[in-house]
Coordinates of C-alpha atoms and ligand atoms in Angstrom, one line a residue:
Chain A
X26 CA -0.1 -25.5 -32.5
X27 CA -2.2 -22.6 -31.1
X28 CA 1.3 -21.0 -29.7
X29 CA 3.2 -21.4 -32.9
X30 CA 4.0 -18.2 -34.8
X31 CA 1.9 -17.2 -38.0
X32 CA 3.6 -13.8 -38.5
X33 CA 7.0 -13.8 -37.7
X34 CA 7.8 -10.2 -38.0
X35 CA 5.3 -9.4 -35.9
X36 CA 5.2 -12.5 -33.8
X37 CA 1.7 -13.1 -34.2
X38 CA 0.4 -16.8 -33.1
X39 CA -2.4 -18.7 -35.0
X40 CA -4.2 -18.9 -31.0
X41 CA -4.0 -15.2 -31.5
X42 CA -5.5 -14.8 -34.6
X43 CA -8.3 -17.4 -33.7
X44 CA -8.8 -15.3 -30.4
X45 CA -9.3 -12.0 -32.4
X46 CA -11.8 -13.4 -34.8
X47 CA -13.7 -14.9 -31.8
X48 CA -14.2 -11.7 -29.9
X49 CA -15.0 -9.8 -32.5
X50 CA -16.5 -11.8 -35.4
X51 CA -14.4 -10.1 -37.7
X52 CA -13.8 -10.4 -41.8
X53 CA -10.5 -12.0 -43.1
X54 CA -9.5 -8.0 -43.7
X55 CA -10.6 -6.9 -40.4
X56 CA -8.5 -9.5 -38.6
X57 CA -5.3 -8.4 -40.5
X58 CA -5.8 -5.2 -39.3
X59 CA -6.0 -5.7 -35.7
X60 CA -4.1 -8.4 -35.2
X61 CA -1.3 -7.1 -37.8
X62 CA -0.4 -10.2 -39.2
X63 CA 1.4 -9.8 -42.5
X64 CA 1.5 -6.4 -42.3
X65 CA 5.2 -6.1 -40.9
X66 CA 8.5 -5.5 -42.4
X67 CA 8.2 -8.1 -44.9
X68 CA 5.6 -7.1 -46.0
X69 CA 3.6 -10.2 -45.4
X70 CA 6.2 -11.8 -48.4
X71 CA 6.3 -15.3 -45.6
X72 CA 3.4 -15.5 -44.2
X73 CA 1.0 -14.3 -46.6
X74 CA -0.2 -17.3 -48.4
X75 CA -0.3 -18.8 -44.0
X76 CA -2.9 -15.7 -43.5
X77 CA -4.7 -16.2 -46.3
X78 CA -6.2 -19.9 -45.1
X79 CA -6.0 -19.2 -41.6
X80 CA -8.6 -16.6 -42.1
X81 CA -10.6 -18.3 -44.9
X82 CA -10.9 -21.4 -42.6
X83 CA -11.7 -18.9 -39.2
X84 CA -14.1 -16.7 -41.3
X85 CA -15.7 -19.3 -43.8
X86 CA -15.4 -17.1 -46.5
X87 CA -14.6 -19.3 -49.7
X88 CA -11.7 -18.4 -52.1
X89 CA -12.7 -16.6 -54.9
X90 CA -10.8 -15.1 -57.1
X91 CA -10.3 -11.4 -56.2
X92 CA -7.2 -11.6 -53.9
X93 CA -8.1 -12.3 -50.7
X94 CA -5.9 -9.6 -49.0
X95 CA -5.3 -6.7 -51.2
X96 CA -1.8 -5.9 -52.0
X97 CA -0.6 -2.6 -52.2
X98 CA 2.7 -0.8 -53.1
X99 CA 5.6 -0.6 -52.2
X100 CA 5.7 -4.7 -52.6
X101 CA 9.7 -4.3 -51.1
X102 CA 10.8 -2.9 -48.3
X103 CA 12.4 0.6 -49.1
X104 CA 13.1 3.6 -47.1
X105 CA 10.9 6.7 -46.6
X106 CA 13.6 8.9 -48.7
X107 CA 13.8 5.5 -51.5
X108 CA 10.0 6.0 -51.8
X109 CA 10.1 9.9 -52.5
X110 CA 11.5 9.1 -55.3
X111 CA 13.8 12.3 -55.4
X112 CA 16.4 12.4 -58.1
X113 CA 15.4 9.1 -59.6
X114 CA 14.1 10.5 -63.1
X115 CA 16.5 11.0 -65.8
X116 CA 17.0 14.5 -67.3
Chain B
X16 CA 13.9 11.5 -70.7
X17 CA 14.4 8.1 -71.8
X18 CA 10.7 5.6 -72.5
X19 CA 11.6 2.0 -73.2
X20 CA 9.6 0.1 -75.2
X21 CA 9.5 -2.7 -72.8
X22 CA 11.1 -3.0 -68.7
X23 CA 11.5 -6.8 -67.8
X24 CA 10.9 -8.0 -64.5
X25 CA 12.3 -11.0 -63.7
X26 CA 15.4 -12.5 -65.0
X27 CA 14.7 -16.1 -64.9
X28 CA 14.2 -18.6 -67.7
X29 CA 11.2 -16.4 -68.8
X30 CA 12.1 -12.7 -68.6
X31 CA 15.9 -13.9 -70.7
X32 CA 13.7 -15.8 -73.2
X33 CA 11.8 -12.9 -74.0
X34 CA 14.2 -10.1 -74.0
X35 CA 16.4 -12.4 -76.5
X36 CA 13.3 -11.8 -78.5
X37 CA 12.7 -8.2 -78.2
X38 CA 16.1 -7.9 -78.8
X39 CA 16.1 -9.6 -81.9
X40 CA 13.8 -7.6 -83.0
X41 CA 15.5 -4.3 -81.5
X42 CA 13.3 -2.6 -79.2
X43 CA 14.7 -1.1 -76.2
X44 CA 14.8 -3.7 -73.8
X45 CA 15.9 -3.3 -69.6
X46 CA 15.4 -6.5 -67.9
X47 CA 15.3 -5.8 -64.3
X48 CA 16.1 -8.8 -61.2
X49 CA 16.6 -8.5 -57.4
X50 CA 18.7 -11.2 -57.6
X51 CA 22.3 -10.8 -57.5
X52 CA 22.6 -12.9 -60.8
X53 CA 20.8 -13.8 -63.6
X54 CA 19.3 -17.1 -63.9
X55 CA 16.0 -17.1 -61.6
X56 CA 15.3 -20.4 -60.4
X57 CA 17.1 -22.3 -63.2
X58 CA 20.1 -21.7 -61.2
X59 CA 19.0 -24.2 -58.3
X60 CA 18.3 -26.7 -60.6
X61 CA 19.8 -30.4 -61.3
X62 CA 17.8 -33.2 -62.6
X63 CA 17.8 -36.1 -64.7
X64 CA 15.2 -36.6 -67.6
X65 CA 13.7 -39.6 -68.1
X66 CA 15.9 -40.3 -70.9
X67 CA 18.8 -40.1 -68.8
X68 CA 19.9 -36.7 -69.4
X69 CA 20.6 -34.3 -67.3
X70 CA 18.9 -31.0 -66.9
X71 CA 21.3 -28.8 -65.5
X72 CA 19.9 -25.4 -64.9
X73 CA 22.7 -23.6 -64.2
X74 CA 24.5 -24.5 -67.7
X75 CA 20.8 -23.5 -68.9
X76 CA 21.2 -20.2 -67.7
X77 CA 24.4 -19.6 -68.8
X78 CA 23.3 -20.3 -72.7
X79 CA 19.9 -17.6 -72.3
X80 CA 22.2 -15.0 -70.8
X81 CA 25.1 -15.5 -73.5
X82 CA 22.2 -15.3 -75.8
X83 CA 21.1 -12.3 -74.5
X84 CA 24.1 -10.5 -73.9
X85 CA 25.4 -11.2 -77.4
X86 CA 22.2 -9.3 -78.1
X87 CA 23.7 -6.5 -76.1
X88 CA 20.7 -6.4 -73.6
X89 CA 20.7 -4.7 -71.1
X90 CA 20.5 -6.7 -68.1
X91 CA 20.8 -5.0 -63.9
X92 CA 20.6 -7.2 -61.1
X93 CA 20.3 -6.4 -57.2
X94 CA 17.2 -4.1 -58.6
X95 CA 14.0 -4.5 -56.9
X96 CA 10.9 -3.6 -58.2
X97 CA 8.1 -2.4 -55.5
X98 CA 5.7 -0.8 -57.7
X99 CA 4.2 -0.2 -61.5
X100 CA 2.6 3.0 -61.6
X101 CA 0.4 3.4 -65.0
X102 CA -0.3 6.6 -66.5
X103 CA -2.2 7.4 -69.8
X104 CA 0.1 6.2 -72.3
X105 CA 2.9 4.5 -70.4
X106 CA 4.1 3.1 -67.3
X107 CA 6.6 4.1 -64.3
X108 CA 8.5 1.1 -63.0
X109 CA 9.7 1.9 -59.2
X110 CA 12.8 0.7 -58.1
X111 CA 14.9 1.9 -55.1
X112 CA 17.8 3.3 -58.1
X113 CA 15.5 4.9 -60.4
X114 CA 12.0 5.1 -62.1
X115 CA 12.3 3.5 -65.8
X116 CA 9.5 5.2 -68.0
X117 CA 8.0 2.2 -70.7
X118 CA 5.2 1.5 -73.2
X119 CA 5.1 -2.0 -72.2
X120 CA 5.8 -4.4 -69.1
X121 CA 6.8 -8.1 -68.7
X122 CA 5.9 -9.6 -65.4
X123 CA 7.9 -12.4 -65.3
X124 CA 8.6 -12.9 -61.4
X125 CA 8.5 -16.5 -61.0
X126 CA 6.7 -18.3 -57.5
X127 CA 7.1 -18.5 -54.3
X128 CA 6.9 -20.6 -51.6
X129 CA 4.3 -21.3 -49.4
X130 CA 5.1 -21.4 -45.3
X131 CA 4.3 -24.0 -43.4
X132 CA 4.1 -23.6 -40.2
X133 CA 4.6 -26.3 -38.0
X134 CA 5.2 -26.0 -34.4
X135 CA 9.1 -25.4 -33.8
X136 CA 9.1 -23.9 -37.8
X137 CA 11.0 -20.7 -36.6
X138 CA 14.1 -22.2 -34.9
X139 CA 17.6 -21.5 -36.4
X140 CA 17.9 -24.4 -39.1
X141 CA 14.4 -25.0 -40.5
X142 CA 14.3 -23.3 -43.8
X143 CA 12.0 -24.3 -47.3
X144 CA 13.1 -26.5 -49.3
X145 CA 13.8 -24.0 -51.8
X146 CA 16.4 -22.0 -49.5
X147 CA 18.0 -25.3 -49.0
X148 CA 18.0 -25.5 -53.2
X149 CA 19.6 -22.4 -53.7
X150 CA 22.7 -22.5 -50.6
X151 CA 23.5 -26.1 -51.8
X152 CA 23.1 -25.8 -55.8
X153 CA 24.0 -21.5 -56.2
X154 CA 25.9 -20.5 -52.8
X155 CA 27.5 -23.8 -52.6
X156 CA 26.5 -24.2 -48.8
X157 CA 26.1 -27.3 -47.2
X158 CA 23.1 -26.5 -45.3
X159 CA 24.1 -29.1 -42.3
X160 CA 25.2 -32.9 -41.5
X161 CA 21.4 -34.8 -41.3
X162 CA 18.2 -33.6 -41.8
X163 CA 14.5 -34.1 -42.2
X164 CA 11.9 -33.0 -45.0
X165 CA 8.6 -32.2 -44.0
X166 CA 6.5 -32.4 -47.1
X167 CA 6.1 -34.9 -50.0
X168 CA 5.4 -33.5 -53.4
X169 CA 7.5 -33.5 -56.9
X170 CA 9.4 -30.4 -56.0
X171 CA 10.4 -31.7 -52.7
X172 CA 11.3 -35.0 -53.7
X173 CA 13.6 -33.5 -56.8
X174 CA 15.4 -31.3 -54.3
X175 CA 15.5 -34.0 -52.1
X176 CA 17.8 -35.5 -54.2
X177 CA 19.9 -32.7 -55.3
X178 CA 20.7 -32.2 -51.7
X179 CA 22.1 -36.3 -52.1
X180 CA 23.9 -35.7 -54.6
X181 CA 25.6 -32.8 -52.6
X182 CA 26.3 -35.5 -50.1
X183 CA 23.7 -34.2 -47.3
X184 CA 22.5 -37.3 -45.5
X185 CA 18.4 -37.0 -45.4
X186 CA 17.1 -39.1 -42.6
X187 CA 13.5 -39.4 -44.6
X188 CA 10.8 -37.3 -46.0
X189 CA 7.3 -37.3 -44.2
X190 CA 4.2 -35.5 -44.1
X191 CA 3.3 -32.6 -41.7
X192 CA 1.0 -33.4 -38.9
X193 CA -2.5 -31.6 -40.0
X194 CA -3.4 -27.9 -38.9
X195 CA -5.2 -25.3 -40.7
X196 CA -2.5 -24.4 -42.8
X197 CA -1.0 -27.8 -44.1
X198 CA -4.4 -29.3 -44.4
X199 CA -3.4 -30.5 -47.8
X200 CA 0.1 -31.5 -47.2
X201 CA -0.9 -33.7 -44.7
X202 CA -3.9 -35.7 -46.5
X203 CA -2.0 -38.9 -46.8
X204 CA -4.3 -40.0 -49.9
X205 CA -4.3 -36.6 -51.4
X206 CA -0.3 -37.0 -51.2
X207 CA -0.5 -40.3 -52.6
X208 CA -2.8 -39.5 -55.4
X209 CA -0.7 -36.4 -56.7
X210 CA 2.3 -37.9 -56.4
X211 CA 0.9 -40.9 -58.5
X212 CA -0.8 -38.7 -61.7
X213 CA 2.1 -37.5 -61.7
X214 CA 5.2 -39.5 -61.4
X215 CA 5.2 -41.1 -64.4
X216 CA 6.2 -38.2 -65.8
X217 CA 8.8 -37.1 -63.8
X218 CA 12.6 -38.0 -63.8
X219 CA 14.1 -41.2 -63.4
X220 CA 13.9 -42.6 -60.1
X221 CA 10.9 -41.2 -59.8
X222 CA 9.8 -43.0 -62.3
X223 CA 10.0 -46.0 -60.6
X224 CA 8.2 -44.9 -57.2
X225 CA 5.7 -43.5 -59.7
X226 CA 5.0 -46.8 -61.1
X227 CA 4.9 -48.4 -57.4
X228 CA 1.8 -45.9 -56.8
X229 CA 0.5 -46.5 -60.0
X230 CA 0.3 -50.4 -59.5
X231 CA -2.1 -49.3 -56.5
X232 CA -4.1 -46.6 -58.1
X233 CA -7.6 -48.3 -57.7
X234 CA -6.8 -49.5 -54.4
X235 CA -4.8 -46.5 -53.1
X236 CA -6.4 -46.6 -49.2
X237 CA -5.7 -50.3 -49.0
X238 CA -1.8 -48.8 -50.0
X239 CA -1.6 -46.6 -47.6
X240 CA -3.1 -49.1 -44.9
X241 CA -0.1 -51.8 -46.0
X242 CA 2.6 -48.6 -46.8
X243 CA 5.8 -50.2 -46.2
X244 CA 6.5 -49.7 -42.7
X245 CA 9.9 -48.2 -43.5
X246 CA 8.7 -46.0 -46.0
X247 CA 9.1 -46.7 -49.6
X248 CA 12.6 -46.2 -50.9
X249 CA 14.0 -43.5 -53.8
X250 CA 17.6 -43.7 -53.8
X251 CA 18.1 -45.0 -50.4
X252 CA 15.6 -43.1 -48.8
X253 CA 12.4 -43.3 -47.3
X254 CA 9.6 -41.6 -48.3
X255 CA 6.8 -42.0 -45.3
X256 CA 3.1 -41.1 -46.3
X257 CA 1.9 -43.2 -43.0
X258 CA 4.4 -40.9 -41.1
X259 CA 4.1 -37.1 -39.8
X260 CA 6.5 -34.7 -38.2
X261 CA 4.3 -33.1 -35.1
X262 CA 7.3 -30.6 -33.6
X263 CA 10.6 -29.6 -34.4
X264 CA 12.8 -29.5 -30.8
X265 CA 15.7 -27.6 -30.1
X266 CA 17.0 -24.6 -27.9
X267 CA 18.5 -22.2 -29.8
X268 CA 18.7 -24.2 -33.0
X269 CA 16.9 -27.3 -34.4
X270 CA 18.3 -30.7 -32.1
X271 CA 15.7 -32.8 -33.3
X272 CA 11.7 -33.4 -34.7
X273 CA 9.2 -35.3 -33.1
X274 CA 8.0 -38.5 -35.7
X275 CA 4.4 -39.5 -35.2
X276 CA 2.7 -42.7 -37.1
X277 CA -0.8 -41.3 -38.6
X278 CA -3.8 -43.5 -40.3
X279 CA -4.5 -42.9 -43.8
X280 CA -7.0 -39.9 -42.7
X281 CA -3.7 -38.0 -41.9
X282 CA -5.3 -38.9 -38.0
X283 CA -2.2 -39.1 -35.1
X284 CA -2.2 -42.7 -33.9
X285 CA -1.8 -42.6 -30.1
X286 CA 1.7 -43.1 -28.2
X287 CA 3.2 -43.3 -31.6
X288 CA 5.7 -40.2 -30.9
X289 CA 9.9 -40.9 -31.4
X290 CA 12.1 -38.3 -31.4
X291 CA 15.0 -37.9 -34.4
X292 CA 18.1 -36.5 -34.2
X293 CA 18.5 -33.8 -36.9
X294 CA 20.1 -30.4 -37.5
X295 CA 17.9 -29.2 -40.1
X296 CA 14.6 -29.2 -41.1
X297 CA 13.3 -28.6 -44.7
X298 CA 10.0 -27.5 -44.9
X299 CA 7.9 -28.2 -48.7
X300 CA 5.0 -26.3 -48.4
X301 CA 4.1 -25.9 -51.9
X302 CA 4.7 -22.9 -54.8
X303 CA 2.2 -20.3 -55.5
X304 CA 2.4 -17.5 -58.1
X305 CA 4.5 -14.2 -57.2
X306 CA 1.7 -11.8 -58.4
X307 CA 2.2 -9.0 -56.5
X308 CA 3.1 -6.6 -59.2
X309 CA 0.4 -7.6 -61.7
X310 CA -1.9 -6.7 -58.4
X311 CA -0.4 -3.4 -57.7
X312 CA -1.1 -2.0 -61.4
X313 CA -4.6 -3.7 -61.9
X314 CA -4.7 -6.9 -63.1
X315 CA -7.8 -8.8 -62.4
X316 CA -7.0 -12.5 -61.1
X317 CA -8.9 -15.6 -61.4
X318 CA -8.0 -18.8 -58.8
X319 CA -6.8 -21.8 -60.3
X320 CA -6.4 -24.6 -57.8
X321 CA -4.3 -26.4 -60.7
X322 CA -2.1 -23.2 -61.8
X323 CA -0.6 -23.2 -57.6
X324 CA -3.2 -20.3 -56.6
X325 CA -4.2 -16.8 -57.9
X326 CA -3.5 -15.6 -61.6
X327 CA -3.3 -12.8 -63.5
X328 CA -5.8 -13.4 -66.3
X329 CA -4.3 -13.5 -69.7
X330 CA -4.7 -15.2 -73.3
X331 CA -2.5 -17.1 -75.1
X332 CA 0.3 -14.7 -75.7
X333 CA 0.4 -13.3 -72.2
X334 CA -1.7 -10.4 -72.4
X335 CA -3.3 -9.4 -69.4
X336 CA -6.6 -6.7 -70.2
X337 CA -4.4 -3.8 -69.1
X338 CA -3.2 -3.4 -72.4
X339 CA 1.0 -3.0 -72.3
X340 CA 1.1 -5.2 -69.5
X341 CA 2.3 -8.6 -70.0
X342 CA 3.1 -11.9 -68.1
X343 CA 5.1 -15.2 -68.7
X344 CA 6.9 -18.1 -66.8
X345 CA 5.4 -19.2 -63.2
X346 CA 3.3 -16.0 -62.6
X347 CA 0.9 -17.8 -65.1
X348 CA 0.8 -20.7 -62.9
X349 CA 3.2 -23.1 -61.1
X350 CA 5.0 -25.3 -64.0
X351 CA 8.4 -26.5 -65.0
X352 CA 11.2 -24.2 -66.4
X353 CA 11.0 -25.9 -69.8
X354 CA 7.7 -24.1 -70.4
X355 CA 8.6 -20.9 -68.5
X356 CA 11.5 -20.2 -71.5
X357 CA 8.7 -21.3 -74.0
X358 CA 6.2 -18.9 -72.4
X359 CA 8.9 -15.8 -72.3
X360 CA 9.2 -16.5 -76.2
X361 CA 5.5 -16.1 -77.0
X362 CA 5.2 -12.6 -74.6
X363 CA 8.8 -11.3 -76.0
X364 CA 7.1 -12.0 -79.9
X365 CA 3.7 -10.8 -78.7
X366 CA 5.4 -7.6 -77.3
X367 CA 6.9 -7.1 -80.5
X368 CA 4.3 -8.0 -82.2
X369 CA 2.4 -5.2 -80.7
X370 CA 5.5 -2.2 -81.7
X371 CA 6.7 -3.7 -85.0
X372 CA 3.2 -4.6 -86.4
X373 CA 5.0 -7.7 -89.2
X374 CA 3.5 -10.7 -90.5
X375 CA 7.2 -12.2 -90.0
X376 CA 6.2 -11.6 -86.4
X377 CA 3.1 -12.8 -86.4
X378 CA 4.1 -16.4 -87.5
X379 CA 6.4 -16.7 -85.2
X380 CA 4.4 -15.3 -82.3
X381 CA 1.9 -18.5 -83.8
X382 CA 4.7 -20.5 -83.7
X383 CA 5.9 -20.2 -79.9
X384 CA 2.5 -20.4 -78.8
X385 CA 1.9 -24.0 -80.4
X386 CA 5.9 -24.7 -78.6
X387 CA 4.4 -23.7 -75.0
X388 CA 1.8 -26.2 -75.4
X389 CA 4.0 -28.9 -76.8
X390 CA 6.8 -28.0 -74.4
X391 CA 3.9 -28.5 -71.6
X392 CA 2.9 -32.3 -72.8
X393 CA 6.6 -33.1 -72.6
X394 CA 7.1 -31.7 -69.8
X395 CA 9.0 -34.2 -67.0
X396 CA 7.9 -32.5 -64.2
X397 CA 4.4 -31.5 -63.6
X398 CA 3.2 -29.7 -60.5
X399 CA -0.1 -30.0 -61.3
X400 CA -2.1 -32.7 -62.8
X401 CA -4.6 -30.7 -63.8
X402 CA -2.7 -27.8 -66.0
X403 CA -4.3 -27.9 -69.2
X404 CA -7.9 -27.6 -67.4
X405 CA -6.5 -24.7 -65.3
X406 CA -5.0 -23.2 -68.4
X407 CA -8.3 -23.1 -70.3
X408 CA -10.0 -21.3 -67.4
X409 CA -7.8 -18.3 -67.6
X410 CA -8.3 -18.0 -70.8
X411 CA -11.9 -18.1 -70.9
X412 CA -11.6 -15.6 -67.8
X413 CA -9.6 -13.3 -70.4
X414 CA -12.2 -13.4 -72.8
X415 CA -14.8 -12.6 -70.5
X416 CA -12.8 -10.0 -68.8
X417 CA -12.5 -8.2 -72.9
X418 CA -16.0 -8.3 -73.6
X419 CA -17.0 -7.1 -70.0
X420 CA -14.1 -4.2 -71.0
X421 CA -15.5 -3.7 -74.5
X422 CA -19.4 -3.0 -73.2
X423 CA -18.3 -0.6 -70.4
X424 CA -17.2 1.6 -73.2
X425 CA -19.5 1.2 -75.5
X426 CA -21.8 2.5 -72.5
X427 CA -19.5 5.2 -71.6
Ligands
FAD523 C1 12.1 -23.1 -54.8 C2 11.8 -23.4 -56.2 C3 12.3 -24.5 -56.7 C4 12.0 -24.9 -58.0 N1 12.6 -26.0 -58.6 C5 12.3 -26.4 -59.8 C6 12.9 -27.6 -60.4 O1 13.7 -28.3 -59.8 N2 12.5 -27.9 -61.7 C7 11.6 -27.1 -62.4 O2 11.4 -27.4 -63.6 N3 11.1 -26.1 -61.9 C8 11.3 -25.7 -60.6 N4 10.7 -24.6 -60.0 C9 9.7 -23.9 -60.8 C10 10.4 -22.7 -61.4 O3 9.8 -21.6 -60.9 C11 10.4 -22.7 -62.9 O4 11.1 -23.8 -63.3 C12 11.1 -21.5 -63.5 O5 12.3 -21.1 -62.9 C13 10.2 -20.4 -63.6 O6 10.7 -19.4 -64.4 P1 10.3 -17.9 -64.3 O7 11.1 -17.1 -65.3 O8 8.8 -17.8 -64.4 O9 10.6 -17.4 -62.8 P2 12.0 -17.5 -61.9 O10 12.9 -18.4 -62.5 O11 11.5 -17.7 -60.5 O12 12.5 -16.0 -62.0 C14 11.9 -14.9 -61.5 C15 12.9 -13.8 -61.2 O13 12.1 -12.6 -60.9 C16 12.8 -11.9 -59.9 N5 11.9 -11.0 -59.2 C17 10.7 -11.4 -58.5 N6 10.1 -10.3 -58.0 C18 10.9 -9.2 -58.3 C19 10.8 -7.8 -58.1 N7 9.7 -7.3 -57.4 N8 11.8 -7.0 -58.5 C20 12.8 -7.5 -59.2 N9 13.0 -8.8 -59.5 C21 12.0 -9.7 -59.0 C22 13.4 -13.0 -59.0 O14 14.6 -12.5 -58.3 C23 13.8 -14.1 -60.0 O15 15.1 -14.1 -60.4 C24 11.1 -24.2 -58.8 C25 10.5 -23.0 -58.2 C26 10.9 -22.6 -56.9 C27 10.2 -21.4 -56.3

């Protein structure tokens, strides 16, 4: 189980995530950051929910009902010029 | 520049039923979808009630839309929606065409499923059981010639069937081994208890698998300690809550899972292993609320074990505290489409409501409201057991939320 993927888009294993929150005692937050899990193309739109308990059960920290990871936009994919948003206002 | 009263998001049973509303009351109504047609998750779906009928979700569909289109609404699909922006006195929907400028939003983006990730999960050929819903039942795909589904709960066990009725062999359903991820899934008495508050509710066969848990519902370990060594049978197939799937095997695609037996603790009994030839894999991990979007623009959220997961708080006619923005369907917690439709009603009335001001209005805002919770008694499939508990926490979350709201200004 330890080599199975977590994160597919950034092919991150649950052995990996459990190694990063040993060696650094880190929050659910802090392991998403340096581990990168769920922050990939996707978006974390398939693992997410996978992250969420992983680091709950690594970290102890109970569910409660702020979202454990925050979410923040753009919730799609898009490209850089999509996102500038040039042209996309009617007259 | 143009400001809608209300942008939709979400086509599905809940975002059609309310834009048939706003509609008939003439606002100006865009209901937006990703989705290349209209429908949500009613398309995928095909069950009978336990009266025998059959509740055909794509014929479903087709009615809301006609509805709606006679209504002249405007409806465009393949759009997705990556962010609400909210200004003073309106909001800016984002979408990769344009940004649509409105007074008021409808959240209506349905669930999603959880992964599960077993070992072997991303192999060519394993896919959730709500991919395998939509190629056979929309694409018309026959996902392959025999498989396996890892997971036992009401949704899997409906699909399970569907996928019969397509003529895809299923070898079995079973359980996933335990990790940190499934550790709920893979509870054998957890399982069994679920399955048994809540079959009697659901369709048909069910019904009767229900009532074989039912009989056993005092005694439910010594069940699992006797289960049927062969699983017990709906429509021909077993259902195994005394066996677990530990691996899926395979090169470059799924060749074949690994079966373990496991106690009623969900524990691996020793030497049990047998491998099964199978070339896919569907994996039930369970729905949750798609809330992204109510997170993005600054809805608070309360956890509901019973509602599938984390909520946007809101009252009874699907109000969140940020005033103009407004939820309805799954979003407000995992349940059946029947009371998604009913839901959409209530926030397409109470959106109305809000720009019309009528008493007309009013009574039949009152009206829906009493339907959702009607709708949700008769409901034939229940995710949840506990609904109506989780529903009354949200809403005494909303109330809190307005009176925590209401003193911040009065200090400001
Ligand atoms: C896999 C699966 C199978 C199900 N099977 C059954 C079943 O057999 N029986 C049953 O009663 N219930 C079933 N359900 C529950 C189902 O969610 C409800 O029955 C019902 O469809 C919910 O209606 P809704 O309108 O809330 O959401 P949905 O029907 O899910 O519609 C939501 C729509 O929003 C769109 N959307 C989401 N995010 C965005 C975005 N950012 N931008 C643009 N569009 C977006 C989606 O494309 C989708 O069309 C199933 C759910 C899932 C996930």
């Amino acid at each position: 189980m330890k080599d199975t993927i977590i994160c597919r888009c950034e092919e991150i294993t649950l052995g990996d995530l459990e190694e990063i929150a040993k060696k650094h005692n880190s929050s659910a937050r802090e392991i998403k950051l340096l581990s990168r899990a769920g922050m990939g193309f996707c978006g974390g739109r398939t693992c997410r929910p996978a992250i969420d308990k992983i680091l709950t059960n690594i970290t102890k920290e109970n569910p409660s009902d702020a979202l454990p990871l925050k979410v923040a936009p753009p919730v799609r994919p898009i490209s850089l010029t999509d996102l500038g948003g040039f042209g996309k206002d009617d007259e | 520049m143009q400001i809608y009263d209300v942008v939709i998001i979400g086509a599905g049973p809940a975002g059609l039923a309310a834009a048939i509303q706003c509609r008939e009351n003439n606002l100006d109504v865009v209901v937006l979808d990703e989705f290349p047609r209209a429908g949500g998750r009613l398309l995928g779906q095909l069950h009978q009630e336990p009266n025998g009928q059959w509740w055909n979700g794509i014929e479903e569909s087709k009615a809301l839309l006609e509805r709606a289109e006679s209504l002249e609404t405007d409806i465009q699909l393949g759009v997705s929606v990556h962010h609400i922006e909210k200004l003073d006195d309106q909001f800016v929907i984002h979408t990769k065409k344009k940004y649509f400028h409105t007074r008021n939003v409808l959240i209506a983006t349905g669930a999603a499923e959880s992964p599960a990730p077993i070992p072997g999960w991303t192999l060519p050929g394993v896919m959730s059981i709500g991919a395998a819903q939509v190629m056979t039942n929309v694409h018309r795909v026959k996902v392959g010639e025999k498989g396996i589904i890892v997971g036992v709960n009401v949704l899997s066990a409906a699909i399970a069937r569907e996928l019969q009725l397509a003529g895809i062999e299923l070898h079995s359903m079973a359980l996933p081994t335990r990790n940190v991820v499934v550790d709920e899934q893979s509870d054998p008495r957890l399982v069994m208890d679920r399955l048994s508050r809540i079959a009697h509710l659901a369709p048909s066969k069910f019904i009767q698998l229900g009532s074989k848990f039912a009989k056993y519902k005092f005694v439910q370990s010594l069940a699992l300690k006797y289960y049927p060594t062969n699983g017990i049978k709906m429509w021909g197939m077993p259902i195994y809550l005394n066996k677990a799937i530990k691996q899926i095997n395979g090169t470059d695609k799924v060749e074949s899972v690994t079966m373990v037996d496991v106690t009623i603790n969900g524990d691996i009994v020793e030497n049990s292993e047998k491998e099964i030839p199978v070339d896919f894999v569907c994996i039930a991990g369970g729905l949750y609320p798609l809330a992204e979007l109510a997170a993005v623009v600054g809805c608070p959220f309360i956890y509901s074990e019973e509602l599938g997961g984390h909520i946007p708080i809101h009252n009874e006619t699907m109000e969140t505290p940020v005033k103009g923005i407004y939820v309805a369907g799954n979003i407000t917690g995992i349940e059946s489409s029947k009371v998604a439709r009913e839901q959409g009603k209530v926030a397409g009335l109470a959106i109305a409501h809000k720009e019309l001001n009528s008493i007309d209005i009013e009574e039949k805002l009152q009206a829906a409201v009493r339907n959702v919770v009607a709708t949700r008694d008769a409901a034939s499939i229940q995710f949840h057991p506990g609904i109506s508990e989780g529903r009354k926490k949200v809403s005494t979350a909303f109330q809190e939320t307005m009176k925590t709201q209401k003193e911040l200004e009065l200090v400001r």
